[in-house]
PDB file of C-alpha atoms in Angstrom:
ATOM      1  CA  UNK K   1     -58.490-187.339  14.428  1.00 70.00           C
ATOM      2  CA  UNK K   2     -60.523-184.401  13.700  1.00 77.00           C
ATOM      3  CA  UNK K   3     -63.629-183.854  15.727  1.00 87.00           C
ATOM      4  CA  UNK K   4     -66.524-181.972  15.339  1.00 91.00           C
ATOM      5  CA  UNK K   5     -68.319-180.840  18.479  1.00 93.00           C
ATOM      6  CA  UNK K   6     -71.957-180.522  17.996  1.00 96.00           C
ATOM      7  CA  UNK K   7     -74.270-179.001  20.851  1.00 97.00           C
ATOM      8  CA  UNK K   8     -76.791-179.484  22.479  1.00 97.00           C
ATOM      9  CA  UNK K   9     -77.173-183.349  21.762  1.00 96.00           C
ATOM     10  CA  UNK K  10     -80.774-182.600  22.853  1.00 96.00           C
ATOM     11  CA  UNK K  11     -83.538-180.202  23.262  1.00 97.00           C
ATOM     12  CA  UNK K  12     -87.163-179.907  23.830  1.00 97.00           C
ATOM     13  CA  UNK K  13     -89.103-177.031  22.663  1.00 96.00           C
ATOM     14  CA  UNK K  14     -92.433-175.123  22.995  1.00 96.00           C
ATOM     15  CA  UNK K  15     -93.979-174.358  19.128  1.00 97.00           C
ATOM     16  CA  UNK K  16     -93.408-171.458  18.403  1.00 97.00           C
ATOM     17  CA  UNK K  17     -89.835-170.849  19.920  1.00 97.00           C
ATOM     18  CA  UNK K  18     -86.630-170.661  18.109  1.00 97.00           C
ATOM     19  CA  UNK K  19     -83.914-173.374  18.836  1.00 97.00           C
ATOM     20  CA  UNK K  20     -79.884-172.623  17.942  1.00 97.00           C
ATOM     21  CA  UNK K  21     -78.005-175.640  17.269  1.00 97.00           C
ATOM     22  CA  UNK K  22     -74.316-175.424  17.505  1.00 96.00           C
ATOM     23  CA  UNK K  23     -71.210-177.499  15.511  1.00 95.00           C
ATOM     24  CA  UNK K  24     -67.778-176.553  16.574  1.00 93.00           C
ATOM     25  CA  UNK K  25     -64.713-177.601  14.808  1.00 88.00           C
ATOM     26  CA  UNK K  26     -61.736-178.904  17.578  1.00 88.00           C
ATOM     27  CA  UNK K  27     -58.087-178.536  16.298  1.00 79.00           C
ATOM     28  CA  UNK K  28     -58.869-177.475  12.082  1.00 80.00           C
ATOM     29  CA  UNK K  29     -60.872-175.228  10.590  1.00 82.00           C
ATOM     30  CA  UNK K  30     -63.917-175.677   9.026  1.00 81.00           C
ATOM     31  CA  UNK K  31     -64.634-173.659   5.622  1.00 84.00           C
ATOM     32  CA  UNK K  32     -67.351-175.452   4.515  1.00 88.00           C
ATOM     33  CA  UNK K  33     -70.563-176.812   6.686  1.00 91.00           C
ATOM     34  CA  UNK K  34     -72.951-179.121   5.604  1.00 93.00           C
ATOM     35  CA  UNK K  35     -76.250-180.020   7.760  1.00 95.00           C
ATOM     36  CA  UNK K  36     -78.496-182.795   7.539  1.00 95.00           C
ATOM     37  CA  UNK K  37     -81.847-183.761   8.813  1.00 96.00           C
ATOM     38  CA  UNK K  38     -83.106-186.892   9.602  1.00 95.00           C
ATOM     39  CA  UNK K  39     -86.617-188.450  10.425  1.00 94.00           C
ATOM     40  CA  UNK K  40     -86.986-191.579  12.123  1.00 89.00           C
ATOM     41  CA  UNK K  41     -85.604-194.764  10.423  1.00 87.00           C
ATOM     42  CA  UNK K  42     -84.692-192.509   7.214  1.00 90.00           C
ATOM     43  CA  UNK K  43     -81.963-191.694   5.761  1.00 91.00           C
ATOM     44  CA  UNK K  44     -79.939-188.444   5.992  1.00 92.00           C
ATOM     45  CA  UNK K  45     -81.634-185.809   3.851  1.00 92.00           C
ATOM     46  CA  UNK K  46     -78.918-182.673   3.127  1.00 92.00           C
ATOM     47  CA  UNK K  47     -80.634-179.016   3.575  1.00 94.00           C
ATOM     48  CA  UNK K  48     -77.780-176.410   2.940  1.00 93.00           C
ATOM     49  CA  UNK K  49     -74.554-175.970   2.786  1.00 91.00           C
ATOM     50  CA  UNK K  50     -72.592-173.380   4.841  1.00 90.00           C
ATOM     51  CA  UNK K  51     -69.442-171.874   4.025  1.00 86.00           C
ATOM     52  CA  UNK K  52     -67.506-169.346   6.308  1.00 84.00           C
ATOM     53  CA  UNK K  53     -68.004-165.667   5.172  1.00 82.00           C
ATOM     54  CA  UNK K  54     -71.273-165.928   3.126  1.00 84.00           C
ATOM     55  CA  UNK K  55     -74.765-167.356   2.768  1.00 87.00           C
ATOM     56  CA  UNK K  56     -75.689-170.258   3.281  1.00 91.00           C
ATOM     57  CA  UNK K  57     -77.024-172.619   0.157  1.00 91.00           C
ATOM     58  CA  UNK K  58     -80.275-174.232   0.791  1.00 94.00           C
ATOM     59  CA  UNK K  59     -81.001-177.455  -0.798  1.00 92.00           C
ATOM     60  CA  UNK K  60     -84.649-177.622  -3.004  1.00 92.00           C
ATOM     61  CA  UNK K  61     -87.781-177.559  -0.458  1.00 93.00           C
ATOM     62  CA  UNK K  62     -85.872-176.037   2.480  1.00 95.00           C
ATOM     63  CA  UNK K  63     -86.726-172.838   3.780  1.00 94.00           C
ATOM     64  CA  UNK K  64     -84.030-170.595   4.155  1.00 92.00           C
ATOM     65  CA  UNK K  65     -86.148-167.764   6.417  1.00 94.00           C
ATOM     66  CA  UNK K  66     -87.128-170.615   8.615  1.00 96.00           C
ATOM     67  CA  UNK K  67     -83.223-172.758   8.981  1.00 97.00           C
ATOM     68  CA  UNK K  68     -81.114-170.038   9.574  1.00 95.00           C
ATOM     69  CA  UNK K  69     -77.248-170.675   9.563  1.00 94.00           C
ATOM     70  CA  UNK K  70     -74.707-168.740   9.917  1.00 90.00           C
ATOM     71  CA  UNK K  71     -70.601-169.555   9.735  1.00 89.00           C
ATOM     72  CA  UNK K  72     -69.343-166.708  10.957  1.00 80.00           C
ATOM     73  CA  UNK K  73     -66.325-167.798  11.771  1.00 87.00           C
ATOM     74  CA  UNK K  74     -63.633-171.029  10.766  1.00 86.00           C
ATOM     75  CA  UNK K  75     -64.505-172.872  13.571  1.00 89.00           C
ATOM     76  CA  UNK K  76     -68.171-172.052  13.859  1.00 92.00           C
ATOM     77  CA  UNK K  77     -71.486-172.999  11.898  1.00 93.00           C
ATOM     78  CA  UNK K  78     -75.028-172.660  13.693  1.00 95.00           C
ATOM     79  CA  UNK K  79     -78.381-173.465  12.146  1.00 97.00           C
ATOM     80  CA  UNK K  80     -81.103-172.005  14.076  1.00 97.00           C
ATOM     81  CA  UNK K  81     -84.644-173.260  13.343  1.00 97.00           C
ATOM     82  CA  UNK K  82     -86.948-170.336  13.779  1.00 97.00           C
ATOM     83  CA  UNK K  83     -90.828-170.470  14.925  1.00 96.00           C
ATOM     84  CA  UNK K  84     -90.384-174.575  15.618  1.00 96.00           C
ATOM     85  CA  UNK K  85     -93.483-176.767  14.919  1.00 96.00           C
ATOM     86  CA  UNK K  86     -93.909-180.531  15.858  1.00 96.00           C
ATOM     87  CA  UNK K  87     -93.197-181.392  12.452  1.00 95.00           C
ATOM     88  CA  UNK K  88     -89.400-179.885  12.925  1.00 96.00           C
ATOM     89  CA  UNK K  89     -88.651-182.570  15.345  1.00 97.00           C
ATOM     90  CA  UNK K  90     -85.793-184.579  13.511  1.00 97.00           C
ATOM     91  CA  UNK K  91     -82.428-185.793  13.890  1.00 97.00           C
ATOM     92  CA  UNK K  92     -80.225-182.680  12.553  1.00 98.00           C
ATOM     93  CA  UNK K  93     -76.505-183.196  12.092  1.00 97.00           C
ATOM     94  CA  UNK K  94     -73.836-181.001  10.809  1.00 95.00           C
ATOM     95  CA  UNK K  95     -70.441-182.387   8.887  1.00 93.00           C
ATOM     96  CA  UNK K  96     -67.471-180.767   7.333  1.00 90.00           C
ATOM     97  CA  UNK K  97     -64.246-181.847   5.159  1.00 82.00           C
ATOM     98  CA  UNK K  98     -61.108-183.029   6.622  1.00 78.00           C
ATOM     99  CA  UNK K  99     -58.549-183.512   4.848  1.00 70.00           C
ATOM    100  CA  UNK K 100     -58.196-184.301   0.905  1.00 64.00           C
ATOM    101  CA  UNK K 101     -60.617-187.974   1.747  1.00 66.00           C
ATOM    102  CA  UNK K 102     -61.919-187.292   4.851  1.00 75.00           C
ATOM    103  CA  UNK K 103     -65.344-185.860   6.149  1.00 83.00           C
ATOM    104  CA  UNK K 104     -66.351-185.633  10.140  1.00 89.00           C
ATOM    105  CA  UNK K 105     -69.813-185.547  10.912  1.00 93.00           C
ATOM    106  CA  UNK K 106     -71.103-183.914  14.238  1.00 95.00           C
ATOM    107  CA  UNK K 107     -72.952-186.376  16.936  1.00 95.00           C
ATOM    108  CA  UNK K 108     -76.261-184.970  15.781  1.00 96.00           C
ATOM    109  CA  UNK K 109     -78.967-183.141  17.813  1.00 97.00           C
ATOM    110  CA  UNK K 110     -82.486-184.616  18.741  1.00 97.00           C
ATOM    111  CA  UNK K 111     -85.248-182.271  18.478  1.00 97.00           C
ATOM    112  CA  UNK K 112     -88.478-182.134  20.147  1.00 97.00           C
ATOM    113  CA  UNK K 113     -91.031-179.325  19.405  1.00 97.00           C
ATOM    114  CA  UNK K 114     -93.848-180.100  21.871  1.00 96.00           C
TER     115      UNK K 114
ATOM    116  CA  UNK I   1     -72.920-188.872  -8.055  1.00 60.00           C
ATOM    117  CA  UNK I   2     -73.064-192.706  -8.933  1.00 62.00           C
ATOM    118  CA  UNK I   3     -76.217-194.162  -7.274  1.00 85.00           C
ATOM    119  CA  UNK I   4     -75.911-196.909  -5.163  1.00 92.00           C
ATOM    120  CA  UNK I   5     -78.248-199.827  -3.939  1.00 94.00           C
ATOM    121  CA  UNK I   6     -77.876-201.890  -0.836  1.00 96.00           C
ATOM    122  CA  UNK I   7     -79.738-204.624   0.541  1.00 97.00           C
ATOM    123  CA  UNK I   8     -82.064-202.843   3.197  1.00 96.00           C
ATOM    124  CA  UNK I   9     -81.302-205.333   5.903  1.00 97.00           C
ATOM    125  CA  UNK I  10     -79.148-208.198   7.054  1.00 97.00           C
ATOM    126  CA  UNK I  11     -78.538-210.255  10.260  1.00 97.00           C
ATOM    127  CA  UNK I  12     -75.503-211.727  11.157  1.00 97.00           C
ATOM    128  CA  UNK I  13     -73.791-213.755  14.116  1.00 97.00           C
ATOM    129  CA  UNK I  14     -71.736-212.231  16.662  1.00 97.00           C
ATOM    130  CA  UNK I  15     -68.245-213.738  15.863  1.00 97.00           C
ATOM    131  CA  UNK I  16     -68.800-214.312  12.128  1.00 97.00           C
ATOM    132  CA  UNK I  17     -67.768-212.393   9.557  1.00 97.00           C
ATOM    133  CA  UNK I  18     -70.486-209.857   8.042  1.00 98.00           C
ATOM    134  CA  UNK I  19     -70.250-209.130   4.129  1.00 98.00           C
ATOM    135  CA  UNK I  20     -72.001-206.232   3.556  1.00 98.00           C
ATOM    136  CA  UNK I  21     -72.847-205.349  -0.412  1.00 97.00           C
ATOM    137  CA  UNK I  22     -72.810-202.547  -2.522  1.00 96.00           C
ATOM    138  CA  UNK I  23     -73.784-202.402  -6.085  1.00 95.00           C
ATOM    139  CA  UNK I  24     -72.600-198.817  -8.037  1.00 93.00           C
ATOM    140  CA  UNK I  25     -73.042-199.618 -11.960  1.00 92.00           C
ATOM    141  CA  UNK I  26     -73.028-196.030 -13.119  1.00 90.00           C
ATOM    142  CA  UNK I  27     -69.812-195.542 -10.846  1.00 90.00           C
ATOM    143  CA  UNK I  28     -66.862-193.445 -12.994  1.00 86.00           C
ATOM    144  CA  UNK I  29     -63.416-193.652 -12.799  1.00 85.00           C
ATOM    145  CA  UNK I  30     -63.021-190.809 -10.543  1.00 83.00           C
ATOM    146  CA  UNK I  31     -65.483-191.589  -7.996  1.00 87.00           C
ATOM    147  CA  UNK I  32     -64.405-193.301  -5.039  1.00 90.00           C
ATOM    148  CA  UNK I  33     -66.507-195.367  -2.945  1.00 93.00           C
ATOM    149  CA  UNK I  34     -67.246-194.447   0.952  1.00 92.00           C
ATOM    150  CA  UNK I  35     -68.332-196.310   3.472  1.00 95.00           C
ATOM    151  CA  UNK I  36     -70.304-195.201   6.656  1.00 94.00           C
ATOM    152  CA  UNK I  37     -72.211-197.052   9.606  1.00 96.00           C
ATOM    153  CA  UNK I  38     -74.646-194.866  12.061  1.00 95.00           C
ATOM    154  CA  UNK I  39     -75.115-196.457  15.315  1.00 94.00           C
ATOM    155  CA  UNK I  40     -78.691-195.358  16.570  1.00 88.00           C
ATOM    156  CA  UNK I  41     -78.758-191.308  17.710  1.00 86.00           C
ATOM    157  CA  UNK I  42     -75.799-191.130  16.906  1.00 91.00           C
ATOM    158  CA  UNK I  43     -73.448-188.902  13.758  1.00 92.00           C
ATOM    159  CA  UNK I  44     -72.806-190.999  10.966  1.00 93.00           C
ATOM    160  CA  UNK I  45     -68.383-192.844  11.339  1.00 92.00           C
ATOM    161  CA  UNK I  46     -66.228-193.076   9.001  1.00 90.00           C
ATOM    162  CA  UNK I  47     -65.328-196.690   8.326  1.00 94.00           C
ATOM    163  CA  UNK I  48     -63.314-197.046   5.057  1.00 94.00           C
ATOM    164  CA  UNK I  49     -62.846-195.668   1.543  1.00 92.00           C
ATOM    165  CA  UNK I  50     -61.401-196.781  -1.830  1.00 93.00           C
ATOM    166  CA  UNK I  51     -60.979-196.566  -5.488  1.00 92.00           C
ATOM    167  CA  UNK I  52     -59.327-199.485  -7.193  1.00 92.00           C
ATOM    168  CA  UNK I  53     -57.722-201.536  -5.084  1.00 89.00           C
ATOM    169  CA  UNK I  54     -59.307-203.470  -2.064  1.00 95.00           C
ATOM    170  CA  UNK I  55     -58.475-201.859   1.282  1.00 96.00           C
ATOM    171  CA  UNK I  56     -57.709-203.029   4.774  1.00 97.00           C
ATOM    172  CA  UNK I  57     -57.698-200.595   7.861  1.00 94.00           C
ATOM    173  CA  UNK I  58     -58.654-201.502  11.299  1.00 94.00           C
ATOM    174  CA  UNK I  59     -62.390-201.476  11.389  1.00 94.00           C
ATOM    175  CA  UNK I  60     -62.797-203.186   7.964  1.00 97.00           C
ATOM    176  CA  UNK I  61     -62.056-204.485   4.636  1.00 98.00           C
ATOM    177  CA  UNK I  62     -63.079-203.482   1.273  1.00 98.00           C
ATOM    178  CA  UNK I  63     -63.474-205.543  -1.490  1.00 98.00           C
ATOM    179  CA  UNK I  64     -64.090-204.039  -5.074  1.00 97.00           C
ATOM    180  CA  UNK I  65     -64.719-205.387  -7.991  1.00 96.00           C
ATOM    181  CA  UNK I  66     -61.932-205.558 -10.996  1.00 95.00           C
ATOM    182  CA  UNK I  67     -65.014-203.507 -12.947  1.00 95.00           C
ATOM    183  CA  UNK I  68     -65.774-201.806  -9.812  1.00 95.00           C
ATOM    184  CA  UNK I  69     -69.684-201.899 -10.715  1.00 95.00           C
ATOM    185  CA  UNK I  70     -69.853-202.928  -6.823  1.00 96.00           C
ATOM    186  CA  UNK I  71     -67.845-203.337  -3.880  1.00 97.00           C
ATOM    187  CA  UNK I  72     -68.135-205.322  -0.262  1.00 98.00           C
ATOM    188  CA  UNK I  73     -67.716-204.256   3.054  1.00 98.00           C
ATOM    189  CA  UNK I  74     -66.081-206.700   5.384  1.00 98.00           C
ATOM    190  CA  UNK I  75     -66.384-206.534   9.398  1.00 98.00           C
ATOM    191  CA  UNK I  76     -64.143-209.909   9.855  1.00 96.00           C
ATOM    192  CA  UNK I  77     -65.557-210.590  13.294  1.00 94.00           C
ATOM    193  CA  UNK I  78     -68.950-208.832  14.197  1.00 96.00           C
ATOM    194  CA  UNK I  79     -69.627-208.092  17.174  1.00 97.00           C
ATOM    195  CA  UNK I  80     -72.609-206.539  19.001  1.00 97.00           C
ATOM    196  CA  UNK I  81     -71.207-202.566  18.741  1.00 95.00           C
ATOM    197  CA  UNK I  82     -71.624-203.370  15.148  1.00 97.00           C
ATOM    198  CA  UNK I  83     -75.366-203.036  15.303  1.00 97.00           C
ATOM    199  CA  UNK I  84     -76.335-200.112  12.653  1.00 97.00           C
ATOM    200  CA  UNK I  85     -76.955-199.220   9.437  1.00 97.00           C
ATOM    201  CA  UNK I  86     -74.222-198.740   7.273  1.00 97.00           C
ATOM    202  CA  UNK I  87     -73.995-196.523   4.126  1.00 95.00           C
ATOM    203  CA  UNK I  88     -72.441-196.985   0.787  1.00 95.00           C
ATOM    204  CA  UNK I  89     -71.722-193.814  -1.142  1.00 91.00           C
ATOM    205  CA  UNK I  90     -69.526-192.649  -3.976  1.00 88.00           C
ATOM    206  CA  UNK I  91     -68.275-189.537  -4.258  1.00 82.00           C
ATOM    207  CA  UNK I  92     -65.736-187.762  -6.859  1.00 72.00           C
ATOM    208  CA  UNK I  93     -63.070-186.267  -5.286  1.00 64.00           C
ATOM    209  CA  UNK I  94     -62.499-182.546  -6.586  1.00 58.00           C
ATOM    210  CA  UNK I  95     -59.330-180.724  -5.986  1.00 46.00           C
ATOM    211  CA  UNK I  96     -61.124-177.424  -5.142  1.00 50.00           C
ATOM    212  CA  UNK I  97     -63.900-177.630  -2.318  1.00 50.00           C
ATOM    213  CA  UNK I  98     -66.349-179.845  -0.295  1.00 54.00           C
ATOM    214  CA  UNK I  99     -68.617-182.106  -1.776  1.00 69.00           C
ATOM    215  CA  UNK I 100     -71.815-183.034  -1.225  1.00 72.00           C
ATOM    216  CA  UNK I 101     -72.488-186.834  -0.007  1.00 77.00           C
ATOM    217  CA  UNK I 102     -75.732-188.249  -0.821  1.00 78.00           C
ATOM    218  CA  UNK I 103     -76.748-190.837   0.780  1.00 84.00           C
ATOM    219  CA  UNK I 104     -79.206-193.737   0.278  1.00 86.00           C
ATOM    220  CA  UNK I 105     -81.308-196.168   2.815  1.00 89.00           C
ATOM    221  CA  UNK I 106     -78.319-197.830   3.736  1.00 95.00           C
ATOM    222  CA  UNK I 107     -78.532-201.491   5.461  1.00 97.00           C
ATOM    223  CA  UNK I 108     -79.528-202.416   8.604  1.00 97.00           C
ATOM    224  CA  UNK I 109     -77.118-204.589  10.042  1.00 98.00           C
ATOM    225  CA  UNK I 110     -78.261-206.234  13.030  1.00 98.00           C
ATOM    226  CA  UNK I 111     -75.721-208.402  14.973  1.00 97.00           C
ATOM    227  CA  UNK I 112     -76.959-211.189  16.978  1.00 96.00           C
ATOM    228  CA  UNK I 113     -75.359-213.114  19.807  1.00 95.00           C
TER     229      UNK I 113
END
């Protein structure tokens, strides 16, 4: 089946420093991106919605200067979270369509900001 | 989208059968009813999805309602792997691009031996 490959799994991080999180597509191509962020033993919150080509739409409350994402390309979605504080840390995960039913969701990266 | 409400946790034996519920009152007729577990640090898997009819793949069954005002998730014989918290959602299916999924608290299944 389709497979999204999301990178790193993990990272720890100085405040202050920005942090580039990665979600591949394997085998399709991915026009549309969506990532999520989730906090410990909550549920997954959507914060924007990438689609290949143009800007990025960011859901109510998240900052768009400070989640960055780009989908440059049909295969490729980032989200890079610029000037990291502790209260970044979070579970973000990226998904996309597949198919007419289907939707693939990344394996999620852990972030620290320490 | 239709909002749902699931029980926030439930135990159940490994070996047994574990009914998990769903109840989606405002659901409409094009919506179709999703169903995700995410095992802990892990992305969210696909387990099963349906509209009308109850539905049978490998992982699972789904059982909904002739009104379809809520539905049931089946894992016919649990075992431990199927520790995690499992998400109802319904979603319209629109012939021109993606679609948001929203999802709720889910339920916690926890699978003892």
């Amino acid at each position: 089946g389709a497979v999204v490959s999301q990178h790193p799994s993990w990272v720890i991080c100085k405040s202050g420093t920005s942090v580039k999180i990665e979600c591949r597509s394997l085998d399709f191509q991915a026009t549309t991106m969506f990532w999520y962020r989730q906090f410990p033993k909550q549920s997954l919150m959507l914060m924007a919605t990438s689609n290949e080509g143009s800007k990025a739409t960011y859901e109510q409350g998240v900052e768009k200067d400070k989640f960055l994402i780009n989908h440059a390309s049909l295969t490729l979605s980032t989200l890079t979270v610029t000037s990291a504080h502790p209260e970044d840390s979070s579970f973000y995960i990226c998904r996309t369509r597949t198919g007419e039913y289907g939707y693939t969701f990344g394996s999620g990266t852990r972030l620290t900001v320490v | 989208d239709a909002k749902t409400t699931q029980p926030t946790s439930m135990d159940c034996a490994e070996g047994r059968a574990a009914n998990l519920p769903c109840n989606h009152s405002t659901i409409s007729g094009n919506e179709y009813v999703y169903w995700y577990r995410q095992i802990h640090s892990q992305g969210p898997q696909y387990i099963i999805h349906g509209l009308k009819n109850n539905e049978t793949n490998e992982m699972a069954s789904l059982i909904i309602t002739e009104d379809r005002k809520s539905s049931t998730l089946i894992l016919p014989h649990a075992t431990l792997r199927d520790t995690a918290v499992y998400y109802c959602i319904v979603r319209s299916i629109q012939i021109q691009g993606a679609q948001k999924l929203v999802f709720g608290q889910g339920t916690r299944l926890t699978i003892n031996p």
